């Protein structure tokens, strides 16, 4: 039976489902260059349920999830996007902090739908541009954003699990 899905704001009890999508997507996308051990440790650190619940509650952060029904009773999360202000940036600069789709659903248009929902939310809130960080080694992610109007605006280095990792900053204008 074909799957149906709805994109909706995340609820308090979605935190575990969001973390499950992140874990599967991080392993599929990042194991090659971060290694599975680092991926597990970063998921524990960056996707702690309390911090996700805080982000879901926060008035200036927005999390949207893809809720997929199998046509019967079961509902599963298969993707999420997290947007908000760019910390310490100009008031018109928004941030797309996270965009992840379960690898079983890659290539079905869900990532594009989530990105557009996040961008539309930022635009409605008065942001003019959106910026995000993507691992330099994540070529598929960069290609995805390039195909959606993003260009590289800088680089940075972040220490993750004891190793320095290169990140690209990518940004795009928001349709007002
Ligand atoms: C990047 C990501 C969010 C895209 O989500 P998605 O649902 O696969 O996106 P879409 O289906 O809307 O578009 C997929 C794009 O990848 C291409 N694609 C097609 N099949 C694909 C597949 N099996 N796997 C990956 N990409 C595929 C498509 O051609 C499309 O690009 P194009 O329309 O510009 O040609 C998803 O791959 C993901 O979660 N990746 C891991 C995490 C990540 O890199 N996040 C972004 C950086 S933080």
PDB file of C-alpha atoms and ligand atoms in Angstrom:
ATOM      1  CA  UNK A   1       0.000   0.000   0.000  1.00  0.00           C
ATOM      2  CA  UNK A   2       1.468   3.430  -0.879  1.00  0.00           C
ATOM      3  CA  UNK A   3       2.586   5.465   2.123  1.00  0.00           C
ATOM      4  CA  UNK A   4       0.944   8.811   2.937  1.00  0.00           C
ATOM      5  CA  UNK A   5       2.579  11.482   4.982  1.00  0.00           C
ATOM      6  CA  UNK A   6       1.853  14.790   6.605  1.00  0.00           C
ATOM      7  CA  UNK A   7       4.352  17.492   7.591  1.00  0.00           C
ATOM      8  CA  UNK A   8       3.342  18.937  10.967  1.00  0.00           C
ATOM      9  CA  UNK A   9       4.898  20.821  13.897  1.00  0.00           C
ATOM     10  CA  UNK A  10       6.705  18.472  16.292  1.00  0.00           C
ATOM     11  CA  UNK A  11       4.993  17.598  19.570  1.00  0.00           C
ATOM     12  CA  UNK A  12       6.590  16.923  22.953  1.00  0.00           C
ATOM     13  CA  UNK A  13       6.351  13.139  22.525  1.00  0.00           C
ATOM     14  CA  UNK A  14       8.045  13.216  19.080  1.00  0.00           C
ATOM     15  CA  UNK A  15      11.526  13.599  20.619  1.00  0.00           C
ATOM     16  CA  UNK A  16      12.325   9.857  20.575  1.00  0.00           C
ATOM     17  CA  UNK A  17      11.069   9.508  16.986  1.00  0.00           C
ATOM     18  CA  UNK A  18      13.191  12.473  15.901  1.00  0.00           C
ATOM     19  CA  UNK A  19      16.256  10.926  17.515  1.00  0.00           C
ATOM     20  CA  UNK A  20      15.570   7.591  15.776  1.00  0.00           C
ATOM     21  CA  UNK A  21      15.427   9.296  12.355  1.00  0.00           C
ATOM     22  CA  UNK A  22      18.620  11.235  13.165  1.00  0.00           C
ATOM     23  CA  UNK A  23      20.452   8.064  14.219  1.00  0.00           C
ATOM     24  CA  UNK A  24      19.550   6.152  11.029  1.00  0.00           C
ATOM     25  CA  UNK A  25      20.289   9.133   8.775  1.00  0.00           C
ATOM     26  CA  UNK A  26      23.589  10.032  10.487  1.00  0.00           C
ATOM     27  CA  UNK A  27      24.834   6.437  10.176  1.00  0.00           C
ATOM     28  CA  UNK A  28      23.855   6.228   6.497  1.00  0.00           C
ATOM     29  CA  UNK A  29      25.308   9.629   5.588  1.00  0.00           C
ATOM     30  CA  UNK A  30      28.261  10.081   7.973  1.00  0.00           C
ATOM     31  CA  UNK A  31      29.680   6.675   8.973  1.00  0.00           C
ATOM     32  CA  UNK A  32      32.092   6.797   5.994  1.00  0.00           C
ATOM     33  CA  UNK A  33      33.875   9.902   7.243  1.00  0.00           C
ATOM     34  CA  UNK A  34      33.031  10.177  10.965  1.00  0.00           C
ATOM     35  CA  UNK A  35      32.939   6.461  11.784  1.00  0.00           C
ATOM     36  CA  UNK A  36      30.006   4.701  13.494  1.00  0.00           C
ATOM     37  CA  UNK A  37      31.397   5.224  17.028  1.00  0.00           C
ATOM     38  CA  UNK A  38      31.582   9.001  16.660  1.00  0.00           C
ATOM     39  CA  UNK A  39      28.125   9.016  15.097  1.00  0.00           C
ATOM     40  CA  UNK A  40      26.690   7.179  18.120  1.00  0.00           C
ATOM     41  CA  UNK A  41      28.389   9.543  20.565  1.00  0.00           C
ATOM     42  CA  UNK A  42      27.225  12.634  18.677  1.00  0.00           C
ATOM     43  CA  UNK A  43      23.646  11.337  18.612  1.00  0.00           C
ATOM     44  CA  UNK A  44      23.778  10.830  22.394  1.00  0.00           C
ATOM     45  CA  UNK A  45      25.169  14.344  22.845  1.00  0.00           C
ATOM     46  CA  UNK A  46      23.227  16.370  20.280  1.00  0.00           C
ATOM     47  CA  UNK A  47      19.951  14.482  20.349  1.00  0.00           C
ATOM     48  CA  UNK A  48      19.394  14.110  24.085  1.00  0.00           C
ATOM     49  CA  UNK A  49      15.624  13.863  24.583  1.00  0.00           C
ATOM     50  CA  UNK A  50      15.550  16.796  27.036  1.00  0.00           C
ATOM     51  CA  UNK A  51      17.286  19.137  24.575  1.00  0.00           C
ATOM     52  CA  UNK A  52      14.950  18.093  21.763  1.00  0.00           C
ATOM     53  CA  UNK A  53      11.951  18.646  24.035  1.00  0.00           C
ATOM     54  CA  UNK A  54      13.324  22.095  24.919  1.00  0.00           C
ATOM     55  CA  UNK A  55      13.703  22.967  21.234  1.00  0.00           C
ATOM     56  CA  UNK A  56      10.136  21.760  20.545  1.00  0.00           C
ATOM     57  CA  UNK A  57       8.853  24.057  23.342  1.00  0.00           C
ATOM     58  CA  UNK A  58      11.000  27.062  22.441  1.00  0.00           C
ATOM     59  CA  UNK A  59       9.027  29.965  20.904  1.00  0.00           C
ATOM     60  CA  UNK A  60      11.801  31.009  18.494  1.00  0.00           C
ATOM     61  CA  UNK A  61      12.707  27.490  17.319  1.00  0.00           C
ATOM     62  CA  UNK A  62      10.554  25.463  14.923  1.00  0.00           C
ATOM     63  CA  UNK A  63      10.670  21.718  14.417  1.00  0.00           C
ATOM     64  CA  UNK A  64       8.541  20.024  11.785  1.00  0.00           C
ATOM     65  CA  UNK A  65       8.260  16.280  11.364  1.00  0.00           C
ATOM     66  CA  UNK A  66       7.093  14.008   8.591  1.00  0.00           C
ATOM     67  CA  UNK A  67       4.476  11.700  10.012  1.00  0.00           C
ATOM     68  CA  UNK A  68       4.006   8.674   7.762  1.00  0.00           C
ATOM     69  CA  UNK A  69       1.025   6.431   7.985  1.00  0.00           C
ATOM     70  CA  UNK A  70       1.084   2.958   6.471  1.00  0.00           C
ATOM     71  CA  UNK A  71      -2.592   3.293   5.677  1.00  0.00           C
ATOM     72  CA  UNK A  72      -3.543   1.427   8.868  1.00  0.00           C
ATOM     73  CA  UNK A  73      -2.990   2.495  12.459  1.00  0.00           C
ATOM     74  CA  UNK A  74       0.796   2.697  12.585  1.00  0.00           C
ATOM     75  CA  UNK A  75       2.319   6.180  12.452  1.00  0.00           C
ATOM     76  CA  UNK A  76       6.053   6.651  12.044  1.00  0.00           C
ATOM     77  CA  UNK A  77       8.311   9.682  11.750  1.00  0.00           C
ATOM     78  CA  UNK A  78      10.484   9.601   8.623  1.00  0.00           C
ATOM     79  CA  UNK A  79      12.073  13.057   8.630  1.00  0.00           C
ATOM     80  CA  UNK A  80      12.400  16.389  10.396  1.00  0.00           C
ATOM     81  CA  UNK A  81      13.638  19.940   9.952  1.00  0.00           C
ATOM     82  CA  UNK A  82      14.691  22.384  12.668  1.00  0.00           C
ATOM     83  CA  UNK A  83      14.893  26.138  11.981  1.00  0.00           C
ATOM     84  CA  UNK A  84      15.340  29.277  14.086  1.00  0.00           C
ATOM     85  CA  UNK A  85      17.501  32.400  14.388  1.00  0.00           C
ATOM     86  CA  UNK A  86      21.207  32.336  13.518  1.00  0.00           C
ATOM     87  CA  UNK A  87      22.819  32.732  16.963  1.00  0.00           C
ATOM     88  CA  UNK A  88      24.338  36.195  17.458  1.00  0.00           C
ATOM     89  CA  UNK A  89      23.624  37.032  13.813  1.00  0.00           C
ATOM     90  CA  UNK A  90      21.728  39.888  12.207  1.00  0.00           C
ATOM     91  CA  UNK A  91      17.995  39.796  13.023  1.00  0.00           C
ATOM     92  CA  UNK A  92      17.158  38.927   9.408  1.00  0.00           C
ATOM     93  CA  UNK A  93      19.410  35.839   9.265  1.00  0.00           C
ATOM     94  CA  UNK A  94      17.736  32.517  10.013  1.00  0.00           C
ATOM     95  CA  UNK A  95      19.309  29.120  10.554  1.00  0.00           C
ATOM     96  CA  UNK A  96      18.401  25.673   9.308  1.00  0.00           C
ATOM     97  CA  UNK A  97      19.972  23.684  12.136  1.00  0.00           C
ATOM     98  CA  UNK A  98      18.967  20.182  11.087  1.00  0.00           C
ATOM     99  CA  UNK A  99      17.392  18.469   8.110  1.00  0.00           C
ATOM    100  CA  UNK A 100      17.252  14.688   8.146  1.00  0.00           C
ATOM    101  CA  UNK A 101      15.242  12.082   6.279  1.00  0.00           C
ATOM    102  CA  UNK A 102      15.266   8.369   7.083  1.00  0.00           C
ATOM    103  CA  UNK A 103      17.549   6.705   4.496  1.00  0.00           C
ATOM    104  CA  UNK A 104      14.752   4.311   3.510  1.00  0.00           C
ATOM    105  CA  UNK A 105      12.904   7.349   2.126  1.00  0.00           C
ATOM    106  CA  UNK A 106      15.741   9.285   0.463  1.00  0.00           C
ATOM    107  CA  UNK A 107      15.007  10.463  -3.053  1.00  0.00           C
ATOM    108  CA  UNK A 108      11.212  10.644  -2.574  1.00  0.00           C
ATOM    109  CA  UNK A 109      10.967  14.435  -2.280  1.00  0.00           C
ATOM    110  CA  UNK A 110      10.583  14.537   1.519  1.00  0.00           C
ATOM    111  CA  UNK A 111      13.797  16.521   2.110  1.00  0.00           C
ATOM    112  CA  UNK A 112      12.705  19.171  -0.392  1.00  0.00           C
ATOM    113  CA  UNK A 113       9.274  19.416   1.226  1.00  0.00           C
ATOM    114  CA  UNK A 114      10.792  19.797   4.692  1.00  0.00           C
ATOM    115  CA  UNK A 115      13.314  22.394   3.543  1.00  0.00           C
ATOM    116  CA  UNK A 116      10.550  24.422   1.885  1.00  0.00           C
ATOM    117  CA  UNK A 117       8.436  24.258   5.064  1.00  0.00           C
ATOM    118  CA  UNK A 118      11.363  25.448   7.166  1.00  0.00           C
ATOM    119  CA  UNK A 119      12.200  28.252   4.717  1.00  0.00           C
ATOM    120  CA  UNK A 120       8.558  29.399   4.520  1.00  0.00           C
ATOM    121  CA  UNK A 121       8.376  29.523   8.320  1.00  0.00           C
ATOM    122  CA  UNK A 122      11.531  31.640   8.525  1.00  0.00           C
ATOM    123  CA  UNK A 123      10.243  33.976   5.801  1.00  0.00           C
ATOM    124  CA  UNK A 124       6.909  34.397   7.629  1.00  0.00           C
ATOM    125  CA  UNK A 125       8.862  35.389  10.732  1.00  0.00           C
ATOM    126  CA  UNK A 126      10.648  38.170   8.857  1.00  0.00           C
ATOM    127  CA  UNK A 127      13.998  36.509   8.102  1.00  0.00           C
ATOM    128  CA  UNK A 128      15.497  37.451   4.718  1.00  0.00           C
ATOM    129  CA  UNK A 129      18.201  34.813   4.424  1.00  0.00           C
ATOM    130  CA  UNK A 130      18.846  31.318   5.723  1.00  0.00           C
ATOM    131  CA  UNK A 131      22.246  29.864   6.562  1.00  0.00           C
ATOM    132  CA  UNK A 132      23.255  26.328   7.491  1.00  0.00           C
ATOM    133  CA  UNK A 133      26.311  24.198   8.167  1.00  0.00           C
ATOM    134  CA  UNK A 134      27.130  21.066   6.223  1.00  0.00           C
ATOM    135  CA  UNK A 135      30.121  18.740   6.634  1.00  0.00           C
ATOM    136  CA  UNK A 136      32.678  19.380   3.903  1.00  0.00           C
ATOM    137  CA  UNK A 137      32.759  15.608   3.369  1.00  0.00           C
ATOM    138  CA  UNK A 138      28.972  15.441   2.900  1.00  0.00           C
ATOM    139  CA  UNK A 139      28.901  15.887  -0.853  1.00  0.00           C
ATOM    140  CA  UNK A 140      25.361  14.593  -1.290  1.00  0.00           C
ATOM    141  CA  UNK A 141      24.089  17.129   1.244  1.00  0.00           C
ATOM    142  CA  UNK A 142      25.932  19.983  -0.505  1.00  0.00           C
ATOM    143  CA  UNK A 143      24.564  18.895  -3.871  1.00  0.00           C
ATOM    144  CA  UNK A 144      21.061  18.820  -2.417  1.00  0.00           C
ATOM    145  CA  UNK A 145      21.393  22.419  -1.167  1.00  0.00           C
ATOM    146  CA  UNK A 146      23.109  23.686  -4.346  1.00  0.00           C
ATOM    147  CA  UNK A 147      20.177  22.338  -6.353  1.00  0.00           C
ATOM    148  CA  UNK A 148      17.908  24.445  -4.153  1.00  0.00           C
ATOM    149  CA  UNK A 149      19.661  27.791  -4.584  1.00  0.00           C
ATOM    150  CA  UNK A 150      22.244  27.651  -1.780  1.00  0.00           C
ATOM    151  CA  UNK A 151      25.804  28.861  -2.273  1.00  0.00           C
ATOM    152  CA  UNK A 152      28.862  28.470  -0.069  1.00  0.00           C
ATOM    153  CA  UNK A 153      29.470  31.572   2.048  1.00  0.00           C
ATOM    154  CA  UNK A 154      32.315  30.388   4.274  1.00  0.00           C
ATOM    155  CA  UNK A 155      34.001  27.552   6.093  1.00  0.00           C
ATOM    156  CA  UNK A 156      34.563  26.697   9.724  1.00  0.00           C
ATOM    157  CA  UNK A 157      36.182  24.023  11.831  1.00  0.00           C
ATOM    158  CA  UNK A 158      34.417  22.327  14.698  1.00  0.00           C
ATOM    159  CA  UNK A 159      35.875  19.867  17.164  1.00  0.00           C
ATOM    160  CA  UNK A 160      33.673  16.769  17.279  1.00  0.00           C
ATOM    161  CA  UNK A 161      34.422  13.832  19.528  1.00  0.00           C
ATOM    162  CA  UNK A 162      38.103  14.855  19.751  1.00  0.00           C
ATOM    163  CA  UNK A 163      38.708  15.491  16.035  1.00  0.00           C
ATOM    164  CA  UNK A 164      38.563  18.732  14.041  1.00  0.00           C
ATOM    165  CA  UNK A 165      35.949  18.576  11.277  1.00  0.00           C
ATOM    166  CA  UNK A 166      35.569  21.010   8.384  1.00  0.00           C
ATOM    167  CA  UNK A 167      32.141  22.459   7.738  1.00  0.00           C
ATOM    168  CA  UNK A 168      30.870  24.611   4.893  1.00  0.00           C
ATOM    169  CA  UNK A 169      28.463  27.460   5.542  1.00  0.00           C
ATOM    170  CA  UNK A 170      25.812  27.620   2.837  1.00  0.00           C
ATOM    171  CA  UNK A 171      23.092  30.217   2.466  1.00  0.00           C
ATOM    172  CA  UNK A 172      20.189  31.301   0.323  1.00  0.00           C
ATOM    173  CA  UNK A 173      17.745  34.205   0.127  1.00  0.00           C
ATOM    174  CA  UNK A 174      14.211  33.617   1.394  1.00  0.00           C
ATOM    175  CA  UNK A 175      11.177  34.425  -0.736  1.00  0.00           C
ATOM    176  CA  UNK A 176       9.199  37.162   1.056  1.00  0.00           C
TER     177      UNK A 176
HETATM  178  C1  LIG B   1      19.905  15.596   2.195  1.00  0.00           C
HETATM  179  C2  LIG B   1      18.550  14.927   2.525  1.00  0.00           C
HETATM  180  C3  LIG B   1      17.864  15.688   3.633  1.00  0.00           C
HETATM  181  C4  LIG B   1      17.702  15.007   1.269  1.00  0.00           C
HETATM  182  O1  LIG B   1      16.441  14.404   1.565  1.00  0.00           O
HETATM  183  P1  LIG B   1      15.629  13.606   0.435  1.00  0.00           P
HETATM  184  O2  LIG B   1      14.275  13.321   0.955  1.00  0.00           O
HETATM  185  O3  LIG B   1      16.438  12.490  -0.062  1.00  0.00           O
HETATM  186  O4  LIG B   1      15.527  14.775  -0.662  1.00  0.00           O
HETATM  187  P2  LIG B   1      14.683  14.799  -2.000  1.00  0.00           P
HETATM  188  O5  LIG B   1      14.102  13.466  -2.289  1.00  0.00           O
HETATM  189  O6  LIG B   1      13.750  15.951  -1.898  1.00  0.00           O
HETATM  190  O7  LIG B   1      15.791  15.155  -3.054  1.00  0.00           O
HETATM  191  C5  LIG B   1      16.872  14.249  -3.139  1.00  0.00           C
HETATM  192  C6  LIG B   1      17.933  14.752  -3.990  1.00  0.00           C
HETATM  193  O8  LIG B   1      18.934  13.776  -4.034  1.00  0.00           O
HETATM  194  C7  LIG B   1      18.840  13.013  -5.241  1.00  0.00           C
HETATM  195  N1  LIG B   1      18.545  11.617  -4.957  1.00  0.00           N
HETATM  196  C8  LIG B   1      17.812  10.794  -5.680  1.00  0.00           C
HETATM  197  N2  LIG B   1      17.812   9.587  -5.166  1.00  0.00           N
HETATM  198  C9  LIG B   1      18.542   9.642  -4.065  1.00  0.00           C
HETATM  199  C10 LIG B   1      18.910   8.697  -3.109  1.00  0.00           C
HETATM  200  N3  LIG B   1      18.544   7.413  -3.170  1.00  0.00           N
HETATM  201  N4  LIG B   1      19.663   9.098  -2.083  1.00  0.00           N
HETATM  202  C11 LIG B   1      20.026  10.369  -1.993  1.00  0.00           C
HETATM  203  N5  LIG B   1      19.719  11.302  -2.880  1.00  0.00           N
HETATM  204  C12 LIG B   1      19.000  10.943  -3.917  1.00  0.00           C
HETATM  205  C13 LIG B   1      17.722  13.587  -6.044  1.00  0.00           C
HETATM  206  O9  LIG B   1      18.195  13.667  -7.373  1.00  0.00           O
HETATM  207  C14 LIG B   1      17.473  14.924  -5.399  1.00  0.00           C
HETATM  208  O10 LIG B   1      18.261  15.929  -5.912  1.00  0.00           O
HETATM  209  P3  LIG B   1      17.781  16.815  -7.162  1.00  0.00           P
HETATM  210  O11 LIG B   1      16.304  16.911  -7.074  1.00  0.00           O
HETATM  211  O12 LIG B   1      18.474  18.133  -6.956  1.00  0.00           O
HETATM  212  O13 LIG B   1      18.256  16.058  -8.329  1.00  0.00           O
HETATM  213  C15 LIG B   1      18.719  13.432   2.885  1.00  0.00           C
HETATM  214  O14 LIG B   1      19.441  12.790   1.871  1.00  0.00           O
HETATM  215  C16 LIG B   1      19.416  13.223   4.205  1.00  0.00           C
HETATM  216  O15 LIG B   1      18.775  13.135   5.248  1.00  0.00           O
HETATM  217  N6  LIG B   1      20.763  13.117   4.158  1.00  0.00           N
HETATM  218  C17 LIG B   1      21.577  12.915   5.332  1.00  0.00           C
HETATM  219  C18 LIG B   1      21.672  14.145   6.178  1.00  0.00           C
HETATM  220  C19 LIG B   1      22.070  15.381   5.444  1.00  0.00           C
HETATM  221  O16 LIG B   1      22.965  15.372   4.604  1.00  0.00           O
HETATM  222  N7  LIG B   1      21.382  16.470   5.795  1.00  0.00           N
HETATM  223  C20 LIG B   1      21.641  17.757   5.223  1.00  0.00           C
HETATM  224  C21 LIG B   1      22.892  18.349   5.746  1.00  0.00           C
HETATM  225  S1  LIG B   1      22.743  18.832   7.450  1.00  0.00           S
END
